[in-house]
XYZ file of C-alpha atoms in Angstrom:
610
model
C 4.866 28.163 8.916
C 3.920 28.584 5.387
C 3.634 25.369 4.435
C 1.354 24.181 7.547
C -1.048 26.747 6.486
C -1.401 25.446 2.733
C -0.986 22.003 3.758
C -4.321 23.145 6.302
C -6.202 25.148 3.941
C -6.238 21.640 1.268
C -8.481 19.953 3.822
C -12.197 20.726 2.354
C -10.731 19.158 -1.467
C -9.111 16.074 0.632
C -12.463 15.716 3.106
C -15.033 16.348 0.561
C -13.588 13.119 -1.202
C -12.365 11.085 1.744
C -15.015 9.362 3.333
C -14.853 5.607 2.051
C -13.182 2.541 3.509
C -11.771 1.953 0.454
C -7.369 0.747 -0.218
C -5.633 -2.341 -1.205
C -6.703 -5.184 1.002
C -8.300 -2.321 3.180
C -11.222 -5.336 3.583
C -8.476 -7.440 5.474
C -7.436 -4.380 7.436
C -11.009 -3.397 8.561
C -11.916 -7.160 9.673
C -8.993 -7.557 11.947
C -9.518 -4.116 13.325
C -13.076 -4.814 13.928
C -12.307 -8.210 15.529
C -9.509 -6.346 17.727
C -12.312 -3.567 18.380
C -15.000 -5.810 19.213
C -13.133 -9.356 20.759
C -9.601 -8.636 21.482
C -8.766 -11.008 18.741
C -6.967 -11.572 15.750
C -9.170 -14.349 14.780
C -11.457 -12.877 11.675
C -13.582 -16.026 10.963
C -17.183 -14.584 9.685
C -20.015 -15.704 12.397
C -21.508 -17.312 9.950
C -19.585 -19.929 7.735
C -20.911 -21.028 3.938
C -21.960 -24.909 3.917
C -21.330 -25.490 -0.221
C -17.565 -24.956 0.282
C -14.721 -25.986 3.492
C -13.726 -22.503 5.292
C -9.916 -21.954 5.162
C -9.049 -22.267 8.713
C -4.708 -22.613 9.901
C -3.685 -25.098 12.501
C -4.192 -22.860 15.765
C -7.467 -22.650 14.079
C -7.553 -18.802 12.345
C -8.593 -17.636 9.507
C -5.216 -17.120 7.415
C -3.941 -13.955 6.205
C -1.113 -13.818 4.327
C -0.677 -9.718 4.629
C 1.324 -8.541 6.805
C -1.277 -6.969 9.102
C 1.198 -4.457 11.511
C -0.392 -1.918 9.722
C -3.743 -2.280 10.900
C -2.120 0.162 14.508
C -3.015 2.932 12.231
C -6.385 1.725 11.335
C -7.075 0.984 14.639
C -7.942 4.878 15.976
C -10.403 5.223 12.924
C -12.440 2.583 14.095
C -12.386 3.539 17.739
C -13.590 7.172 17.211
C -15.987 5.986 14.726
C -17.705 3.817 17.705
C -17.842 7.078 19.291
C -19.145 9.616 16.875
C -21.128 7.368 15.922
C -22.850 7.232 19.358
C -22.788 10.881 19.298
C -24.379 11.103 15.357
C -27.776 8.762 16.824
C -28.763 11.804 18.876
C -28.818 14.433 15.739
C -31.987 14.240 14.108
C -32.600 15.686 10.640
C -28.629 14.651 9.160
C -28.393 12.390 5.602
C -29.281 8.871 6.227
C -25.247 7.995 5.498
C -24.519 10.142 8.556
C -25.423 7.212 10.933
C -23.789 4.644 9.533
C -20.825 3.627 11.483
C -18.802 2.573 8.277
C -19.485 6.228 7.140
C -17.775 7.435 10.543
C -15.098 4.734 9.769
C -14.448 6.316 6.553
C -14.583 9.866 7.524
C -11.879 9.325 10.623
C -9.870 7.108 8.377
C -9.473 10.189 5.539
C -8.349 12.175 9.613
C -5.922 9.691 9.832
C -4.462 9.051 6.583
C -4.321 13.427 5.567
C -2.436 13.885 9.168
C 0.030 11.159 7.833
C 0.428 12.473 4.855
C 0.724 15.958 6.410
C 3.670 14.724 8.622
C 5.479 13.042 5.749
C 5.202 15.974 3.840
C 6.862 18.443 6.763
C 9.322 16.211 7.811
C 10.568 15.762 4.092
C 10.478 19.409 3.479
C 12.585 19.798 7.072
C 15.436 17.411 5.556
C 15.504 18.713 2.271
C 15.780 22.134 3.309
C 18.954 21.369 5.173
C 20.776 20.960 1.378
C 18.361 22.399 -1.394
C 16.478 26.414 -1.737
C 13.123 26.773 -0.831
C 11.765 26.978 -4.014
C 12.915 23.669 -5.233
C 11.995 21.542 -2.014
C 8.338 23.177 -2.150
C 8.118 22.604 -5.838
C 9.109 19.100 -5.659
C 7.530 18.106 -2.793
C 4.725 19.836 -4.839
C 5.104 17.844 -8.357
C 6.050 14.333 -5.663
C 2.573 14.377 -4.002
C 0.198 15.652 -6.334
C 2.152 13.571 -9.974
C 3.201 11.002 -7.409
C 1.153 7.767 -5.440
C 0.971 10.433 -2.040
C -2.388 11.975 -3.196
C -3.339 9.138 -4.793
C -3.432 7.133 -2.046
C -4.501 10.094 0.844
C -7.693 10.455 -1.437
C -9.335 7.597 -2.899
C -7.317 4.686 -1.156
C -7.365 5.787 2.900
C -7.305 2.218 3.996
C -4.163 0.840 3.603
C -0.629 0.309 5.026
C 1.380 2.222 2.440
C 0.575 5.739 3.536
C 2.068 4.797 7.026
C 5.030 3.274 5.092
C 6.048 6.478 3.932
C 5.068 8.235 7.128
C 7.715 5.843 9.410
C 10.343 6.209 6.379
C 9.830 10.359 6.659
C 10.156 10.087 10.135
C 13.118 7.789 10.274
C 15.112 10.503 7.798
C 13.870 13.354 9.909
C 15.040 11.414 13.095
C 17.969 10.561 11.413
C 19.089 14.302 10.381
C 17.627 15.863 13.408
C 18.393 13.739 15.950
C 21.623 14.108 18.915
C 23.514 11.319 17.995
C 25.194 11.521 21.444
C 22.532 9.902 22.423
C 21.976 6.565 23.349
C 17.691 6.964 23.557
C 18.467 8.487 19.815
C 19.749 5.609 18.298
C 16.939 3.200 20.280
C 14.235 5.891 18.914
C 15.669 5.343 15.211
C 15.374 1.380 15.982
C 12.179 1.551 17.090
C 10.727 3.658 13.808
C 12.656 1.075 12.113
C 11.185 -1.959 14.243
C 7.567 -0.173 13.270
C 8.392 0.082 9.838
C 8.886 -3.087 8.884
C 5.913 -4.585 11.230
C 3.645 -2.271 8.882
C 5.719 -3.125 6.012
C 8.322 -5.748 5.299
C 9.516 -3.920 2.645
C 10.391 -1.218 4.774
C 13.639 -3.217 5.322
C 14.801 -1.421 2.850
C 15.767 1.918 4.997
C 18.425 -0.668 6.406
C 20.510 0.814 4.033
C 20.203 4.473 4.917
C 20.127 3.389 8.528
C 23.804 1.382 8.547
C 25.037 4.660 6.912
C 23.894 6.666 9.696
C 25.619 4.265 12.160
C 28.711 4.059 10.375
C 28.974 7.802 9.561
C 28.216 9.757 11.750
C 30.398 11.765 14.533
C 32.381 9.047 16.750
C 35.689 9.197 18.770
C 38.530 8.699 16.667
C 40.550 6.466 19.409
C 38.102 3.766 19.588
C 35.228 3.675 16.707
C 33.895 0.348 16.384
C 33.470 0.572 20.361
C 31.209 3.479 19.574
C 29.615 1.719 16.823
C 29.066 -1.514 18.296
C 26.903 0.563 20.966
C 25.000 2.349 18.151
C 24.230 -1.068 16.571
C 23.331 -2.766 20.301
C 20.966 0.475 20.733
C 19.352 -0.063 17.452
C 18.769 -3.210 18.183
C 16.715 -2.708 21.258
C 14.489 -0.284 19.353
C 14.127 -2.798 16.498
C 13.313 -5.791 18.761
C 10.130 -3.925 20.343
C 8.370 -4.316 16.963
C 10.404 -7.379 15.955
C 8.803 -9.175 18.833
C 5.117 -8.698 18.309
C 5.825 -9.303 14.232
C 7.362 -13.023 15.242
C 3.956 -13.096 17.966
C 1.448 -12.093 15.109
C 2.928 -15.133 12.654
C 2.909 -17.788 15.839
C -0.774 -16.730 16.666
C -1.889 -16.602 13.531
C -0.012 -19.707 11.493
C 2.249 -21.673 14.791
C 4.831 -21.039 12.458
C 7.270 -18.415 10.756
C 6.759 -17.409 7.150
C 4.518 -14.939 4.608
C 2.712 -16.128 1.794
C 4.263 -13.246 -0.222
C 7.324 -15.544 -0.358
C 5.448 -18.393 -1.945
C 5.125 -15.745 -4.813
C 8.749 -14.485 -4.897
C 10.680 -15.867 -7.861
C 13.440 -14.517 -9.779
C 11.977 -16.179 -13.032
C 9.855 -12.896 -13.240
C 13.784 -10.896 -13.121
C 13.546 -11.432 -17.287
C 10.430 -9.342 -17.365
C 11.147 -7.265 -14.319
C 11.648 -3.939 -16.280
C 7.638 -4.010 -17.527
C 7.137 -2.958 -13.272
C 9.236 0.397 -14.042
C 8.142 1.047 -17.346
C 5.436 -2.130 -18.396
C 1.974 -0.637 -19.518
C 0.373 -2.963 -16.921
C 1.440 -0.971 -13.570
C 4.777 0.538 -14.626
C 5.744 3.354 -11.903
C 7.403 5.611 -14.510
C 4.582 5.011 -16.902
C 1.908 5.898 -14.514
C 4.303 8.765 -12.273
C 6.614 9.853 -14.569
C 7.954 12.649 -11.814
C 9.151 9.802 -10.487
C 11.716 9.375 -12.945
C 12.513 12.474 -13.821
C 13.426 12.773 -9.733
C 16.012 9.929 -10.627
C 17.775 12.138 -12.881
C 18.659 14.642 -9.515
C 20.575 11.345 -8.218
C 22.551 11.181 -12.019
C 23.328 14.767 -12.766
C 26.902 15.473 -11.001
C 26.727 11.836 -9.509
C 29.801 12.492 -8.047
C 28.805 15.496 -5.877
C 26.102 13.709 -4.545
C 25.619 13.903 -0.546
C 26.240 10.036 1.046
C 23.095 9.691 2.251
C 21.385 10.201 -1.550
C 24.116 7.123 -2.157
C 22.715 5.070 0.484
C 18.927 6.030 -0.691
C 19.555 5.092 -4.364
C 20.700 1.846 -3.495
C 17.386 1.545 -1.422
C 15.161 1.975 -4.407
C 17.593 0.106 -6.118
C 16.630 -2.799 -3.680
C 13.630 -2.164 -3.159
C 13.206 -2.448 -7.000
C 14.523 -6.096 -6.873
C 12.103 -7.552 -4.763
C 9.616 -6.269 -6.323
C 10.565 -7.762 -9.850
C 10.673 -10.746 -8.174
C 6.993 -10.638 -6.798
C 3.936 -11.355 -8.259
C 2.674 -8.450 -7.358
C 3.142 -6.505 -10.600
C 2.123 -9.180 -12.898
C -2.154 -7.966 -11.497
C -4.994 -5.995 -13.494
C -4.298 -3.397 -11.452
C -5.214 -5.010 -8.126
C -5.050 -1.729 -6.222
C -1.058 -1.670 -7.035
C -1.747 1.404 -9.533
C 2.020 2.600 -10.593
C 3.205 -0.033 -7.572
C 2.442 1.374 -4.270
C 5.212 -0.607 -2.735
C 7.530 2.833 -3.970
C 5.810 4.270 -1.512
C 8.134 3.441 1.164
C 10.891 5.106 -1.065
C 8.622 8.525 -1.147
C 11.450 10.924 0.259
C 14.031 9.624 -1.609
C 12.133 11.266 -4.897
C 11.114 14.407 -2.881
C 14.875 14.793 -1.907
C 16.372 13.823 -5.633
C 13.291 16.426 -7.085
C 14.449 18.578 -4.785
C 18.471 18.358 -5.940
C 17.049 18.372 -10.006
C 15.335 21.517 -9.188
C 18.748 23.068 -7.489
C 21.235 22.516 -10.297
C 18.755 23.660 -13.830
C 18.292 26.988 -11.809
C 18.809 28.466 -16.249
C 15.975 25.754 -16.813
C 13.889 25.995 -13.582
C 10.897 26.828 -15.852
C 11.747 24.323 -18.494
C 12.131 21.531 -15.733
C 8.602 23.048 -13.859
C 6.633 22.960 -17.207
C 7.882 19.348 -17.496
C 6.492 18.512 -14.347
C 3.276 19.854 -14.336
C 2.810 18.048 -17.989
C 4.081 14.553 -15.442
C 1.510 15.192 -13.324
C -1.411 15.796 -15.691
C -0.471 13.228 -17.173
C 0.095 10.469 -13.986
C -4.107 12.360 -12.992
C -5.420 11.282 -16.737
C -4.362 7.509 -16.337
C -5.822 7.514 -12.941
C -8.961 8.981 -13.992
C -8.701 6.149 -17.221
C -7.572 2.841 -14.782
C -7.783 3.463 -10.945
C -11.502 4.820 -10.994
C -14.778 3.127 -12.062
C -16.155 6.130 -13.441
C -19.902 5.478 -13.393
C -19.918 4.555 -17.576
C -23.386 3.936 -18.967
C -24.895 0.138 -19.478
C -23.345 -2.262 -17.353
C -19.226 -1.233 -18.635
C -17.144 -1.547 -15.867
C -14.250 0.698 -17.322
C -10.723 -0.157 -19.063
C -8.474 -3.067 -19.535
C -4.995 -2.080 -18.605
C -2.977 -2.645 -22.039
C 0.183 -4.687 -22.465
C 2.170 -2.029 -24.408
C 2.187 1.967 -23.306
C 1.039 3.133 -26.928
C -2.631 1.992 -26.556
C -2.463 4.172 -23.058
C -2.553 7.041 -25.532
C -4.800 5.975 -27.655
C -7.160 5.166 -24.994
C -6.861 8.928 -23.622
C -6.713 10.463 -26.615
C -10.583 8.162 -27.441
C -12.051 9.351 -24.269
C -10.269 12.332 -23.459
C -13.345 14.948 -23.025
C -15.149 11.910 -20.802
C -12.146 12.106 -18.600
C -12.171 16.005 -18.527
C -16.051 16.203 -17.709
C -15.737 13.450 -14.708
C -12.853 14.611 -13.158
C -14.253 18.597 -13.423
C -17.137 17.261 -11.847
C -15.483 15.305 -8.953
C -13.311 18.438 -8.317
C -16.620 21.096 -8.568
C -19.321 18.882 -6.420
C -18.062 17.183 -4.180
C -19.509 13.990 -2.591
C -19.757 15.358 1.101
C -20.252 19.160 0.523
C -23.571 18.654 2.651
C -21.160 18.056 5.926
C -19.212 21.261 5.490
C -19.502 21.843 9.059
C -16.638 19.323 9.517
C -14.318 21.431 7.356
C -13.480 23.557 10.216
C -13.905 21.032 12.894
C -10.915 18.997 11.461
C -9.016 22.374 10.833
C -8.980 23.180 14.829
C -7.973 20.000 15.195
C -5.229 19.681 13.335
C -4.124 23.125 13.871
C -4.347 22.590 17.476
C -2.108 19.380 17.400
C 0.656 21.704 15.323
C 0.229 24.452 17.794
C 0.672 22.271 21.010
C 4.236 21.053 18.990
C 5.222 23.957 18.559
C 5.335 24.626 22.509
C 7.198 21.290 22.806
C 10.898 22.045 23.197
C 12.591 20.756 20.410
C 15.684 19.012 22.261
C 12.592 16.979 24.083
C 10.536 16.323 21.150
C 12.733 13.191 20.254
C 12.232 11.859 23.942
C 8.498 12.761 23.870
C 8.379 10.714 20.284
C 10.430 8.119 21.861
C 7.927 7.738 24.758
C 5.187 7.517 22.729
C 6.229 4.438 20.519
C 7.630 2.561 23.174
C 4.146 2.503 24.396
C 2.179 1.111 21.158
C 4.670 -1.206 21.543
C 4.017 -2.142 25.178
C 0.399 -2.230 24.349
C 0.257 -4.702 21.715
C 2.776 -6.894 23.126
C 0.498 -7.147 26.088
C -2.822 -7.780 23.919
C -0.555 -10.118 21.658
C -0.083 -12.475 24.677
C -3.332 -13.311 25.109
C -3.968 -12.891 21.771
C -4.033 -16.640 20.271
C -6.310 -18.398 23.420
C -8.733 -15.729 22.597
C -8.920 -16.692 19.088
C -8.965 -20.046 19.907
C -12.402 -19.453 21.475
C -13.506 -17.332 18.816
C -13.071 -20.393 16.658
C -15.136 -22.461 19.383
C -17.637 -19.892 19.272
C -17.833 -19.731 15.407
C -17.719 -23.440 15.160
C -20.655 -23.760 18.036
C -23.043 -21.136 15.781
C -22.088 -23.331 12.393
C -22.293 -27.356 13.723
C -22.608 -28.504 9.742
C -19.965 -25.768 8.407
C -16.215 -28.067 7.239
C -13.218 -26.860 7.856
C -9.937 -27.313 5.499
C -6.125 -26.865 7.683
C -4.263 -24.772 5.357
C -1.124 -21.913 5.893
C -1.835 -20.614 3.298
C -5.218 -18.314 1.923
C -5.049 -20.473 -1.243
C -8.676 -19.734 -2.510
C -7.603 -16.270 -3.396
C -4.195 -14.666 -3.023
C -2.462 -18.009 -4.083
C -4.785 -18.855 -7.001
C -5.642 -15.767 -8.636
C -2.070 -14.944 -8.100
C -0.537 -18.085 -9.852
C -3.357 -17.910 -12.967
C -2.526 -14.458 -13.460
C 1.050 -14.950 -13.554
C 0.526 -17.279 -16.311
C -2.162 -15.354 -18.212
C 0.443 -12.561 -17.833
C 3.168 -14.192 -19.829
C 0.841 -15.688 -22.240
C -0.484 -12.485 -23.220
C 3.513 -11.360 -23.461
C 3.919 -14.630 -25.534
C 6.465 -15.936 -23.639
C 5.238 -19.601 -23.327
C 8.338 -20.705 -21.892
C 7.858 -19.024 -18.368
C 4.281 -19.896 -18.955
C 4.702 -23.119 -18.568
C 7.379 -22.886 -16.105
C 4.606 -21.115 -13.820
C 2.630 -23.873 -14.351
C 4.513 -26.495 -13.170
C 5.357 -24.887 -10.095
C 2.135 -23.959 -9.298
C 1.286 -27.750 -9.707
C 3.977 -28.596 -7.308
C 3.321 -26.241 -4.673
C -1.051 -27.040 -4.662
C 0.189 -30.757 -4.804
C 1.762 -30.572 -1.854
C -0.537 -27.589 0.409
C -3.715 -28.191 -1.176
C -4.163 -31.088 -3.435
C -7.731 -30.283 -3.301
C -7.413 -27.532 -5.414
C -5.194 -28.874 -8.700
C -8.631 -29.529 -10.936
C -9.243 -26.197 -9.887
C -5.479 -24.874 -11.546
C -5.870 -27.574 -14.142
C -9.161 -26.282 -15.784
C -7.559 -22.787 -15.276
C -4.906 -22.935 -17.082
C -7.642 -24.509 -19.905
C -9.621 -21.655 -19.368
C -6.264 -19.613 -20.570
C -5.184 -21.177 -23.307
C -8.977 -21.753 -24.686
C -9.021 -17.917 -24.501
C -5.934 -17.562 -26.356
C -7.115 -20.061 -29.243
C -10.278 -17.378 -29.545
C -7.533 -14.357 -30.048
C -8.116 -12.421 -26.273
C -6.265 -9.710 -26.110
C -6.355 -10.252 -22.635
C -6.564 -13.805 -20.884
C -7.824 -12.956 -17.076
C -9.383 -9.431 -16.628
C -11.381 -10.916 -14.320
C -8.684 -11.584 -11.761
C -10.967 -14.191 -9.807
C -10.315 -17.295 -10.382
C -13.849 -18.106 -9.367
C -14.664 -16.477 -12.576
C -12.657 -17.956 -14.813
C -14.215 -21.101 -13.730
C -17.401 -20.303 -14.154
C -16.573 -19.077 -17.909
C -14.542 -22.580 -18.719
C -18.130 -24.279 -17.838
C -19.841 -22.334 -20.130
C -17.142 -22.001 -22.841
C -16.992 -25.835 -23.068
C -21.020 -26.139 -23.144
C -20.712 -23.612 -25.772
C -18.253 -25.789 -27.780
C -20.120 -28.847 -27.442
C -22.973 -27.080 -29.737
C -20.681 -25.972 -31.778
C -21.327 -22.247 -30.752
C -19.324 -19.536 -30.200
C -17.869 -19.039 -25.933
C -19.322 -15.627 -25.400
C -17.130 -13.477 -23.217
C -17.097 -13.005 -19.821
C -20.430 -10.893 -18.031
C -18.498 -7.327 -17.740
C -18.084 -5.442 -21.276
C -15.010 -2.726 -20.976
C -14.844 0.478 -23.681
C -11.567 -1.158 -24.058
């Protein structure tokens, strides 16, 4: 119970910063959520269309969405609650102007949802870890993995994302595997439903199939006919998983009229040649931004043979996750909200358990290990201050560029250390929303009431309650999707009627931004590393793809390549800091005009301190 009170005590610290709708791909998730609430459709075509460029639509007349939008299930409650509280706020006089903005209410509720997910994740991991590890070890590991890892950052500053729900579902799956009654078939249905929901939210959640297979095979089974029992478990797990696999298929059919995913186009085994940078690189390296996670892995390596079998399964899970992330373009980008590889949030419970084991094994050197973890946590917070948030810099300075080499990170931190300290302290001491302090006890009471209500539920019936809740979510989701396609077509016809001069181009990929910018960024990444062979390979592959899917964009891509080559000739250290190919094309046009007049091409419009 003490850890619950601790988590409740940090509510003011979390909510005084958390009234934003920011997050990786948050604009898309919010657009889908708003479209569902307002129009009952997945079609996020804007009401007013641009006339200067054709609007991209799919063969089913929907706006192409490359993201896996199942995570909107965790954003919808905030959108719905924001409508209600905003209506109530209109009748309250004398509040700050932002209090009457529905977006502000949505940000507050998103903060509430993300905090609840993070808190429940910690509680479930704590319960699982305490089965094998000491209390002090588990609490220390949990705190360091939260504040020195990704959970704290994405809870407080990026609430509108689907990585945190994936971490919550991973914790729930692990908790269910350890505490549910394995002799009850409905427990296996629940396990399958949680796994299916996880893949519905984030595709990389599929790596949890490894511990799931281990649990199906290793749990108690009769000696006379074990394979019959295993077959039954697979069947019930499949039944549960299909409750969310089906909606995932329906969404693809509704939006695109076919199966597939835009991320699959960007997956490439050639990226594995530089995949070590995904873990140890200065751009987005997992262990560079969050070194405490590397220390956590030592908890698995030390006394390897004495590990519990589930720990071997979790290590294989992380290995598969590394391979998947290493083949995709995601880790190449300039932040892109991918600070420290947010995909690894799905493996967050594994790192906590490994670090708990390391603290248990290091009882003689407990405080030395504690000191190292504190240093790693401070390092992670300062890196976030440097690269994860754009502080209000003087003039038109935008912040810091991500370097290619880790040594330059030390240079940035050493040079601007006083500024980082000042900004972090100011943020902590002077909260952004201190005038709404009355909301803190309100949120605390709601959460405390929820915890108290949960304590009255018979532990044996909690899993049944969880299964009923997930089944209800699956039922409502499937019922909504059955008519979402026709409603999306109606939304398209309405937009066409309101924009008779607009033109459309049929594509099954979001080419203008997602595909083109990623392709250009991939080329720039390899060119910065001096790997021109892979850069040419990326260029040829992109040209081949565009010639089939978007031939009208071939010229823009070739110009983008020319811009990168020109910047390389000019000795630019970073070739694509804008991260948007439109800005790169504008610069290229201006640079060519300067060259014709024998002038030195100017830098980009935004300035960076480093």
